Amino acid sequence: WLSVSAAGGTATSATPFELLVLANAAGLGPGVYSGSVRVASAAINQAVDIGVTFVLSAGEQKLLVSQSGLTFLGVEGGADVPGDTFGVLNIGRGVMNWTAQANTLAGGNWLGVSRTAVTSAAGSSAVPLVEALVNSRGLRAGVYSGLIRIDAPGAANSPQFLTVLLQVLPAGGAPP
């Protein structure tokens, strides 16, 4: 994992020789790696060992939710409210498993999600989508709020939340 840019060279007091020390993480797992580079001169019969420490951290996963909130509008006793989708990306590294869970603050269990367990791969062009489902049947006119919680164990910024707002208009009212 440790190498140098040149096997040898010449240095003078007026022209120093620059040596580049390289570390290659390919095939290495997370951890601390130690090694040394020996610089020797046959002309003066001296050698110096220079210690090298390489710290390789695990790939960090990070959540990115496509929006911070969703708003829905319904009519008391009216038709079903269409759902809306949001995406969840891993903008870190590796593959990230995550879950989505809907909770309401009032009005019963009117909020749900189409998928509860999903995987997002870093660098993938496929964005996993989840549909927020709203059931306004039985709700009286008013404003209702809820949250969708996105959990990804091991992600640096887990959990993330989407705020959900549902406004139910009085019966016979027409949405604007």
JSON list of C-alpha atoms in Angstrom, two decimals:
[
{"chain": "A", "resi": 1, "resn": "TRP", "atom": "CA", "xyz": [0.00, 0.00, 0.00]},
{"chain": "A", "resi": 2, "resn": "LEU", "atom": "CA", "xyz": [3.01, 2.26, 0.45]},
{"chain": "A", "resi": 3, "resn": "SER", "atom": "CA", "xyz": [5.31, 3.38, -2.36]},
{"chain": "A", "resi": 4, "resn": "VAL", "atom": "CA", "xyz": [7.57, 6.25, -3.42]},
{"chain": "A", "resi": 5, "resn": "SER", "atom": "CA", "xyz": [7.67, 8.20, -6.67]},
{"chain": "A", "resi": 6, "resn": "ALA", "atom": "CA", "xyz": [11.30, 7.33, -7.47]},
{"chain": "A", "resi": 7, "resn": "ALA", "atom": "CA", "xyz": [13.74, 4.62, -6.40]},
{"chain": "A", "resi": 8, "resn": "GLY", "atom": "CA", "xyz": [16.67, 7.01, -6.37]},
{"chain": "A", "resi": 9, "resn": "GLY", "atom": "CA", "xyz": [18.00, 10.39, -7.29]},
{"chain": "A", "resi": 10, "resn": "THR", "atom": "CA", "xyz": [20.65, 12.99, -6.63]},
{"chain": "A", "resi": 11, "resn": "ALA", "atom": "CA", "xyz": [20.53, 15.88, -4.21]},
{"chain": "A", "resi": 12, "resn": "THR", "atom": "CA", "xyz": [22.93, 18.73, -3.58]},
{"chain": "A", "resi": 13, "resn": "SER", "atom": "CA", "xyz": [22.88, 21.57, -1.11]},
{"chain": "A", "resi": 14, "resn": "ALA", "atom": "CA", "xyz": [21.70, 23.84, -3.94]},
{"chain": "A", "resi": 15, "resn": "THR", "atom": "CA", "xyz": [19.20, 21.38, -5.51]},
{"chain": "A", "resi": 16, "resn": "PRO", "atom": "CA", "xyz": [17.23, 19.17, -3.15]},
{"chain": "A", "resi": 17, "resn": "PHE", "atom": "CA", "xyz": [15.69, 15.95, -4.42]},
{"chain": "A", "resi": 18, "resn": "GLU", "atom": "CA", "xyz": [11.93, 15.73, -3.90]},
{"chain": "A", "resi": 19, "resn": "LEU", "atom": "CA", "xyz": [10.42, 12.36, -3.13]},
{"chain": "A", "resi": 20, "resn": "LEU", "atom": "CA", "xyz": [6.67, 11.77, -3.22]},
{"chain": "A", "resi": 21, "resn": "VAL", "atom": "CA", "xyz": [5.30, 9.17, -0.79]},
{"chain": "A", "resi": 22, "resn": "LEU", "atom": "CA", "xyz": [2.13, 7.45, -2.08]},
{"chain": "A", "resi": 23, "resn": "ALA", "atom": "CA", "xyz": [-0.57, 5.47, -0.27]},
{"chain": "A", "resi": 24, "resn": "ASN", "atom": "CA", "xyz": [-2.95, 3.20, -2.19]},
{"chain": "A", "resi": 25, "resn": "ALA", "atom": "CA", "xyz": [-6.18, 2.22, -0.38]},
{"chain": "A", "resi": 26, "resn": "ALA", "atom": "CA", "xyz": [-7.21, -0.40, -2.97]},
{"chain": "A", "resi": 27, "resn": "GLY", "atom": "CA", "xyz": [-7.92, -3.69, -1.26]},
{"chain": "A", "resi": 28, "resn": "LEU", "atom": "CA", "xyz": [-7.50, -2.29, 2.26]},
{"chain": "A", "resi": 29, "resn": "GLY", "atom": "CA", "xyz": [-10.23, -2.27, 4.88]},
{"chain": "A", "resi": 30, "resn": "PRO", "atom": "CA", "xyz": [-10.79, 0.50, 7.40]},
{"chain": "A", "resi": 31, "resn": "GLY", "atom": "CA", "xyz": [-7.95, 0.80, 9.89]},
{"chain": "A", "resi": 32, "resn": "VAL", "atom": "CA", "xyz": [-4.60, 2.35, 10.74]},
{"chain": "A", "resi": 33, "resn": "TYR", "atom": "CA", "xyz": [-1.63, 1.27, 8.66]},
{"chain": "A", "resi": 34, "resn": "SER", "atom": "CA", "xyz": [2.00, 1.95, 9.61]},
{"chain": "A", "resi": 35, "resn": "GLY", "atom": "CA", "xyz": [5.11, 1.74, 7.50]},
{"chain": "A", "resi": 36, "resn": "SER", "atom": "CA", "xyz": [8.33, 3.54, 6.79]},
{"chain": "A", "resi": 37, "resn": "VAL", "atom": "CA", "xyz": [10.32, 4.94, 3.92]},
{"chain": "A", "resi": 38, "resn": "ARG", "atom": "CA", "xyz": [14.11, 4.58, 4.08]},
{"chain": "A", "resi": 39, "resn": "VAL", "atom": "CA", "xyz": [16.21, 7.34, 2.55]},
{"chain": "A", "resi": 40, "resn": "ALA", "atom": "CA", "xyz": [19.85, 6.23, 2.25]},
{"chain": "A", "resi": 41, "resn": "SER", "atom": "CA", "xyz": [23.04, 7.71, 0.84]},
{"chain": "A", "resi": 42, "resn": "ALA", "atom": "CA", "xyz": [25.91, 5.44, -0.11]},
{"chain": "A", "resi": 43, "resn": "ALA", "atom": "CA", "xyz": [28.15, 8.49, -0.56]},
{"chain": "A", "resi": 44, "resn": "ILE", "atom": "CA", "xyz": [28.02, 9.42, 3.12]},
{"chain": "A", "resi": 45, "resn": "ASN", "atom": "CA", "xyz": [27.07, 5.94, 4.41]},
{"chain": "A", "resi": 46, "resn": "GLN", "atom": "CA", "xyz": [23.92, 7.12, 6.21]},
{"chain": "A", "resi": 47, "resn": "ALA", "atom": "CA", "xyz": [20.25, 6.10, 6.20]},
{"chain": "A", "resi": 48, "resn": "VAL", "atom": "CA", "xyz": [17.13, 7.67, 7.71]},
{"chain": "A", "resi": 49, "resn": "ASP", "atom": "CA", "xyz": [13.82, 5.89, 8.24]},
{"chain": "A", "resi": 50, "resn": "ILE", "atom": "CA", "xyz": [10.76, 8.14, 7.95]},
{"chain": "A", "resi": 51, "resn": "GLY", "atom": "CA", "xyz": [7.63, 6.81, 9.65]},
{"chain": "A", "resi": 52, "resn": "VAL", "atom": "CA", "xyz": [4.37, 6.85, 7.70]},
{"chain": "A", "resi": 53, "resn": "THR", "atom": "CA", "xyz": [0.90, 6.39, 9.20]},
{"chain": "A", "resi": 54, "resn": "PHE", "atom": "CA", "xyz": [-2.12, 5.93, 6.93]},
{"chain": "A", "resi": 55, "resn": "VAL", "atom": "CA", "xyz": [-5.61, 6.13, 8.45]},
{"chain": "A", "resi": 56, "resn": "LEU", "atom": "CA", "xyz": [-8.38, 4.70, 6.29]},
{"chain": "A", "resi": 57, "resn": "SER", "atom": "CA", "xyz": [-11.88, 5.38, 7.56]},
{"chain": "A", "resi": 58, "resn": "ALA", "atom": "CA", "xyz": [-15.01, 3.41, 6.69]},
{"chain": "A", "resi": 59, "resn": "GLY", "atom": "CA", "xyz": [-17.14, 4.85, 3.91]},
{"chain": "A", "resi": 60, "resn": "GLU", "atom": "CA", "xyz": [-19.63, 7.21, 5.46]},
{"chain": "A", "resi": 61, "resn": "GLN", "atom": "CA", "xyz": [-23.23, 7.10, 4.33]},
{"chain": "A", "resi": 62, "resn": "LYS", "atom": "CA", "xyz": [-25.30, 10.27, 4.23]},
{"chain": "A", "resi": 63, "resn": "LEU", "atom": "CA", "xyz": [-29.02, 10.81, 3.62]},
{"chain": "A", "resi": 64, "resn": "LEU", "atom": "CA", "xyz": [-30.40, 13.34, 1.16]},
{"chain": "A", "resi": 65, "resn": "VAL", "atom": "CA", "xyz": [-34.18, 13.61, 0.99]},
{"chain": "A", "resi": 66, "resn": "SER", "atom": "CA", "xyz": [-35.55, 15.28, -2.15]},
{"chain": "A", "resi": 67, "resn": "GLN", "atom": "CA", "xyz": [-37.72, 17.72, -0.18]},
{"chain": "A", "resi": 68, "resn": "SER", "atom": "CA", "xyz": [-38.34, 18.78, 3.39]},
{"chain": "A", "resi": 69, "resn": "GLY", "atom": "CA", "xyz": [-42.13, 18.72, 3.32]},
{"chain": "A", "resi": 70, "resn": "LEU", "atom": "CA", "xyz": [-45.32, 17.81, 1.48]},
{"chain": "A", "resi": 71, "resn": "THR", "atom": "CA", "xyz": [-48.67, 19.59, 1.40]},
{"chain": "A", "resi": 72, "resn": "PHE", "atom": "CA", "xyz": [-52.03, 17.98, 0.58]},
{"chain": "A", "resi": 73, "resn": "LEU", "atom": "CA", "xyz": [-55.50, 19.44, 0.08]},
{"chain": "A", "resi": 74, "resn": "GLY", "atom": "CA", "xyz": [-58.79, 17.58, 0.44]},
{"chain": "A", "resi": 75, "resn": "VAL", "atom": "CA", "xyz": [-62.49, 18.17, 0.96]},
{"chain": "A", "resi": 76, "resn": "GLU", "atom": "CA", "xyz": [-64.50, 16.80, 3.87]},
{"chain": "A", "resi": 77, "resn": "GLY", "atom": "CA", "xyz": [-66.45, 13.81, 2.57]},
{"chain": "A", "resi": 78, "resn": "GLY", "atom": "CA", "xyz": [-64.81, 14.23, -0.85]},
{"chain": "A", "resi": 79, "resn": "ALA", "atom": "CA", "xyz": [-62.71, 12.02, -3.07]},
{"chain": "A", "resi": 80, "resn": "ASP", "atom": "CA", "xyz": [-59.40, 10.48, -2.05]},
{"chain": "A", "resi": 81, "resn": "VAL", "atom": "CA", "xyz": [-56.43, 12.81, -1.90]},
{"chain": "A", "resi": 82, "resn": "PRO", "atom": "CA", "xyz": [-53.74, 11.81, -4.44]},
{"chain": "A", "resi": 83, "resn": "GLY", "atom": "CA", "xyz": [-50.39, 10.83, -2.96]},
{"chain": "A", "resi": 84, "resn": "ASP", "atom": "CA", "xyz": [-47.05, 12.47, -3.69]},
{"chain": "A", "resi": 85, "resn": "THR", "atom": "CA", "xyz": [-43.55, 11.01, -3.98]},
{"chain": "A", "resi": 86, "resn": "PHE", "atom": "CA", "xyz": [-40.19, 11.87, -2.50]},
{"chain": "A", "resi": 87, "resn": "GLY", "atom": "CA", "xyz": [-36.76, 10.41, -3.14]},
{"chain": "A", "resi": 88, "resn": "VAL", "atom": "CA", "xyz": [-34.00, 9.38, -0.78]},
{"chain": "A", "resi": 89, "resn": "LEU", "atom": "CA", "xyz": [-30.37, 9.32, -1.90]},
{"chain": "A", "resi": 90, "resn": "ASN", "atom": "CA", "xyz": [-27.13, 8.14, -0.34]},
{"chain": "A", "resi": 91, "resn": "ILE", "atom": "CA", "xyz": [-24.72, 11.01, -1.05]},
{"chain": "A", "resi": 92, "resn": "GLY", "atom": "CA", "xyz": [-21.99, 9.28, 0.92]},
{"chain": "A", "resi": 93, "resn": "ARG", "atom": "CA", "xyz": [-20.39, 5.98, 0.04]},
{"chain": "A", "resi": 94, "resn": "GLY", "atom": "CA", "xyz": [-21.44, 2.37, -0.35]},
{"chain": "A", "resi": 95, "resn": "VAL", "atom": "CA", "xyz": [-24.93, 0.95, -0.02]},
{"chain": "A", "resi": 96, "resn": "MET", "atom": "CA", "xyz": [-27.31, 2.38, 2.55]},
{"chain": "A", "resi": 97, "resn": "ASN", "atom": "CA", "xyz": [-30.38, 0.59, 3.91]},
{"chain": "A", "resi": 98, "resn": "TRP", "atom": "CA", "xyz": [-33.07, 2.87, 5.20]},
{"chain": "A", "resi": 99, "resn": "THR", "atom": "CA", "xyz": [-36.65, 2.81, 6.44]},
{"chain": "A", "resi": 100, "resn": "ALA", "atom": "CA", "xyz": [-39.57, 5.24, 6.16]},
{"chain": "A", "resi": 101, "resn": "GLN", "atom": "CA", "xyz": [-42.24, 5.55, 8.82]},
{"chain": "A", "resi": 102, "resn": "ALA", "atom": "CA", "xyz": [-45.27, 7.85, 8.86]},
{"chain": "A", "resi": 103, "resn": "ASN", "atom": "CA", "xyz": [-46.71, 9.37, 12.05]},
{"chain": "A", "resi": 104, "resn": "THR", "atom": "CA", "xyz": [-49.58, 11.78, 12.53]},
{"chain": "A", "resi": 105, "resn": "LEU", "atom": "CA", "xyz": [-49.88, 14.38, 15.26]},
{"chain": "A", "resi": 106, "resn": "ALA", "atom": "CA", "xyz": [-53.71, 14.51, 15.22]},
{"chain": "A", "resi": 107, "resn": "GLY", "atom": "CA", "xyz": [-56.71, 13.09, 13.37]},
{"chain": "A", "resi": 108, "resn": "GLY", "atom": "CA", "xyz": [-55.85, 9.41, 13.57]},
{"chain": "A", "resi": 109, "resn": "ASN", "atom": "CA", "xyz": [-53.90, 7.31, 11.12]},
{"chain": "A", "resi": 110, "resn": "TRP", "atom": "CA", "xyz": [-54.45, 9.31, 7.90]},
{"chain": "A", "resi": 111, "resn": "LEU", "atom": "CA", "xyz": [-50.81, 9.26, 6.69]},
{"chain": "A", "resi": 112, "resn": "GLY", "atom": "CA", "xyz": [-48.84, 6.31, 5.32]},
{"chain": "A", "resi": 113, "resn": "VAL", "atom": "CA", "xyz": [-45.97, 5.40, 3.00]},
{"chain": "A", "resi": 114, "resn": "SER", "atom": "CA", "xyz": [-45.90, 3.04, 0.02]},
{"chain": "A", "resi": 115, "resn": "ARG", "atom": "CA", "xyz": [-42.55, 1.48, 0.95]},
{"chain": "A", "resi": 116, "resn": "THR", "atom": "CA", "xyz": [-41.08, 1.03, 4.39]},
{"chain": "A", "resi": 117, "resn": "ALA", "atom": "CA", "xyz": [-37.68, -0.60, 3.73]},
{"chain": "A", "resi": 118, "resn": "VAL", "atom": "CA", "xyz": [-35.46, 0.57, 0.86]},
{"chain": "A", "resi": 119, "resn": "THR", "atom": "CA", "xyz": [-31.81, 0.55, -0.27]},
{"chain": "A", "resi": 120, "resn": "SER", "atom": "CA", "xyz": [-29.89, 3.45, -1.86]},
{"chain": "A", "resi": 121, "resn": "ALA", "atom": "CA", "xyz": [-26.49, 3.00, -3.50]},
{"chain": "A", "resi": 122, "resn": "ALA", "atom": "CA", "xyz": [-24.05, 5.91, -3.62]},
{"chain": "A", "resi": 123, "resn": "GLY", "atom": "CA", "xyz": [-23.46, 7.20, -7.14]},
{"chain": "A", "resi": 124, "resn": "SER", "atom": "CA", "xyz": [-26.49, 5.41, -8.57]},
{"chain": "A", "resi": 125, "resn": "SER", "atom": "CA", "xyz": [-28.64, 7.28, -11.10]},
{"chain": "A", "resi": 126, "resn": "ALA", "atom": "CA", "xyz": [-31.72, 5.39, -9.87]},
{"chain": "A", "resi": 127, "resn": "VAL", "atom": "CA", "xyz": [-33.42, 7.40, -7.13]},
{"chain": "A", "resi": 128, "resn": "PRO", "atom": "CA", "xyz": [-35.55, 5.23, -4.82]},
{"chain": "A", "resi": 129, "resn": "LEU", "atom": "CA", "xyz": [-38.98, 6.84, -4.55]},
{"chain": "A", "resi": 130, "resn": "VAL", "atom": "CA", "xyz": [-41.51, 6.52, -1.77]},
{"chain": "A", "resi": 131, "resn": "GLU", "atom": "CA", "xyz": [-45.11, 7.66, -2.08]},
{"chain": "A", "resi": 132, "resn": "ALA", "atom": "CA", "xyz": [-46.69, 9.51, 0.82]},
{"chain": "A", "resi": 133, "resn": "LEU", "atom": "CA", "xyz": [-50.27, 8.21, 1.07]},
{"chain": "A", "resi": 134, "resn": "VAL", "atom": "CA", "xyz": [-53.08, 10.33, 2.51]},
{"chain": "A", "resi": 135, "resn": "ASN", "atom": "CA", "xyz": [-56.52, 9.04, 3.53]},
{"chain": "A", "resi": 136, "resn": "SER", "atom": "CA", "xyz": [-58.77, 12.01, 4.37]},
{"chain": "A", "resi": 137, "resn": "ARG", "atom": "CA", "xyz": [-61.94, 9.91, 4.77]},
{"chain": "A", "resi": 138, "resn": "GLY", "atom": "CA", "xyz": [-63.59, 10.57, 8.09]},
{"chain": "A", "resi": 139, "resn": "LEU", "atom": "CA", "xyz": [-61.61, 13.73, 8.78]},
{"chain": "A", "resi": 140, "resn": "ARG", "atom": "CA", "xyz": [-63.46, 16.93, 9.56]},
{"chain": "A", "resi": 141, "resn": "ALA", "atom": "CA", "xyz": [-62.52, 20.27, 7.99]},
{"chain": "A", "resi": 142, "resn": "GLY", "atom": "CA", "xyz": [-59.28, 21.54, 9.46]},
{"chain": "A", "resi": 143, "resn": "VAL", "atom": "CA", "xyz": [-55.52, 21.37, 9.23]},
{"chain": "A", "resi": 144, "resn": "TYR", "atom": "CA", "xyz": [-53.67, 18.16, 10.12]},
{"chain": "A", "resi": 145, "resn": "SER", "atom": "CA", "xyz": [-49.95, 17.58, 10.41]},
{"chain": "A", "resi": 146, "resn": "GLY", "atom": "CA", "xyz": [-47.66, 14.60, 10.42]},
{"chain": "A", "resi": 147, "resn": "LEU", "atom": "CA", "xyz": [-44.08, 13.51, 9.93]},
{"chain": "A", "resi": 148, "resn": "ILE", "atom": "CA", "xyz": [-42.35, 10.94, 7.79]},
{"chain": "A", "resi": 149, "resn": "ARG", "atom": "CA", "xyz": [-39.19, 9.71, 9.48]},
{"chain": "A", "resi": 150, "resn": "ILE", "atom": "CA", "xyz": [-36.32, 8.36, 7.37]},
{"chain": "A", "resi": 151, "resn": "ASP", "atom": "CA", "xyz": [-33.88, 6.20, 9.36]},
{"chain": "A", "resi": 152, "resn": "ALA", "atom": "CA", "xyz": [-30.59, 4.85, 8.00]},
{"chain": "A", "resi": 153, "resn": "PRO", "atom": "CA", "xyz": [-28.51, 3.09, 10.67]},
{"chain": "A", "resi": 154, "resn": "GLY", "atom": "CA", "xyz": [-24.90, 4.12, 10.23]},
{"chain": "A", "resi": 155, "resn": "ALA", "atom": "CA", "xyz": [-25.63, 7.26, 8.19]},
{"chain": "A", "resi": 156, "resn": "ALA", "atom": "CA", "xyz": [-23.97, 10.41, 9.46]},
{"chain": "A", "resi": 157, "resn": "ASN", "atom": "CA", "xyz": [-27.17, 12.48, 9.45]},
{"chain": "A", "resi": 158, "resn": "SER", "atom": "CA", "xyz": [-29.87, 9.96, 10.36]},
{"chain": "A", "resi": 159, "resn": "PRO", "atom": "CA", "xyz": [-32.76, 10.40, 11.00]},
{"chain": "A", "resi": 160, "resn": "GLN", "atom": "CA", "xyz": [-34.25, 12.89, 8.54]},
{"chain": "A", "resi": 161, "resn": "PHE", "atom": "CA", "xyz": [-37.87, 14.12, 8.64]},
{"chain": "A", "resi": 162, "resn": "LEU", "atom": "CA", "xyz": [-40.43, 15.29, 6.10]},
{"chain": "A", "resi": 163, "resn": "THR", "atom": "CA", "xyz": [-43.15, 17.54, 7.45]},
{"chain": "A", "resi": 164, "resn": "VAL", "atom": "CA", "xyz": [-46.59, 16.69, 6.06]},
{"chain": "A", "resi": 165, "resn": "LEU", "atom": "CA", "xyz": [-49.51, 19.12, 6.09]},
{"chain": "A", "resi": 166, "resn": "LEU", "atom": "CA", "xyz": [-53.07, 18.15, 5.14]},
{"chain": "A", "resi": 167, "resn": "GLN", "atom": "CA", "xyz": [-55.76, 20.80, 4.84]},
{"chain": "A", "resi": 168, "resn": "VAL", "atom": "CA", "xyz": [-59.31, 19.46, 4.68]},
{"chain": "A", "resi": 169, "resn": "LEU", "atom": "CA", "xyz": [-61.83, 22.00, 3.38]},
{"chain": "A", "resi": 170, "resn": "PRO", "atom": "CA", "xyz": [-65.49, 22.03, 4.54]},
{"chain": "A", "resi": 171, "resn": "ALA", "atom": "CA", "xyz": [-67.91, 19.73, 2.71]},
{"chain": "A", "resi": 172, "resn": "GLY", "atom": "CA", "xyz": [-68.97, 21.20, -0.62]},
{"chain": "A", "resi": 173, "resn": "GLY", "atom": "CA", "xyz": [-65.90, 23.42, -0.75]},
{"chain": "A", "resi": 174, "resn": "ALA", "atom": "CA", "xyz": [-63.84, 23.42, -3.89]},
{"chain": "A", "resi": 175, "resn": "PRO", "atom": "CA", "xyz": [-60.06, 23.38, -3.75]},
{"chain": "A", "resi": 176, "resn": "PRO", "atom": "CA", "xyz": [-58.51, 26.60, -5.07]}
]
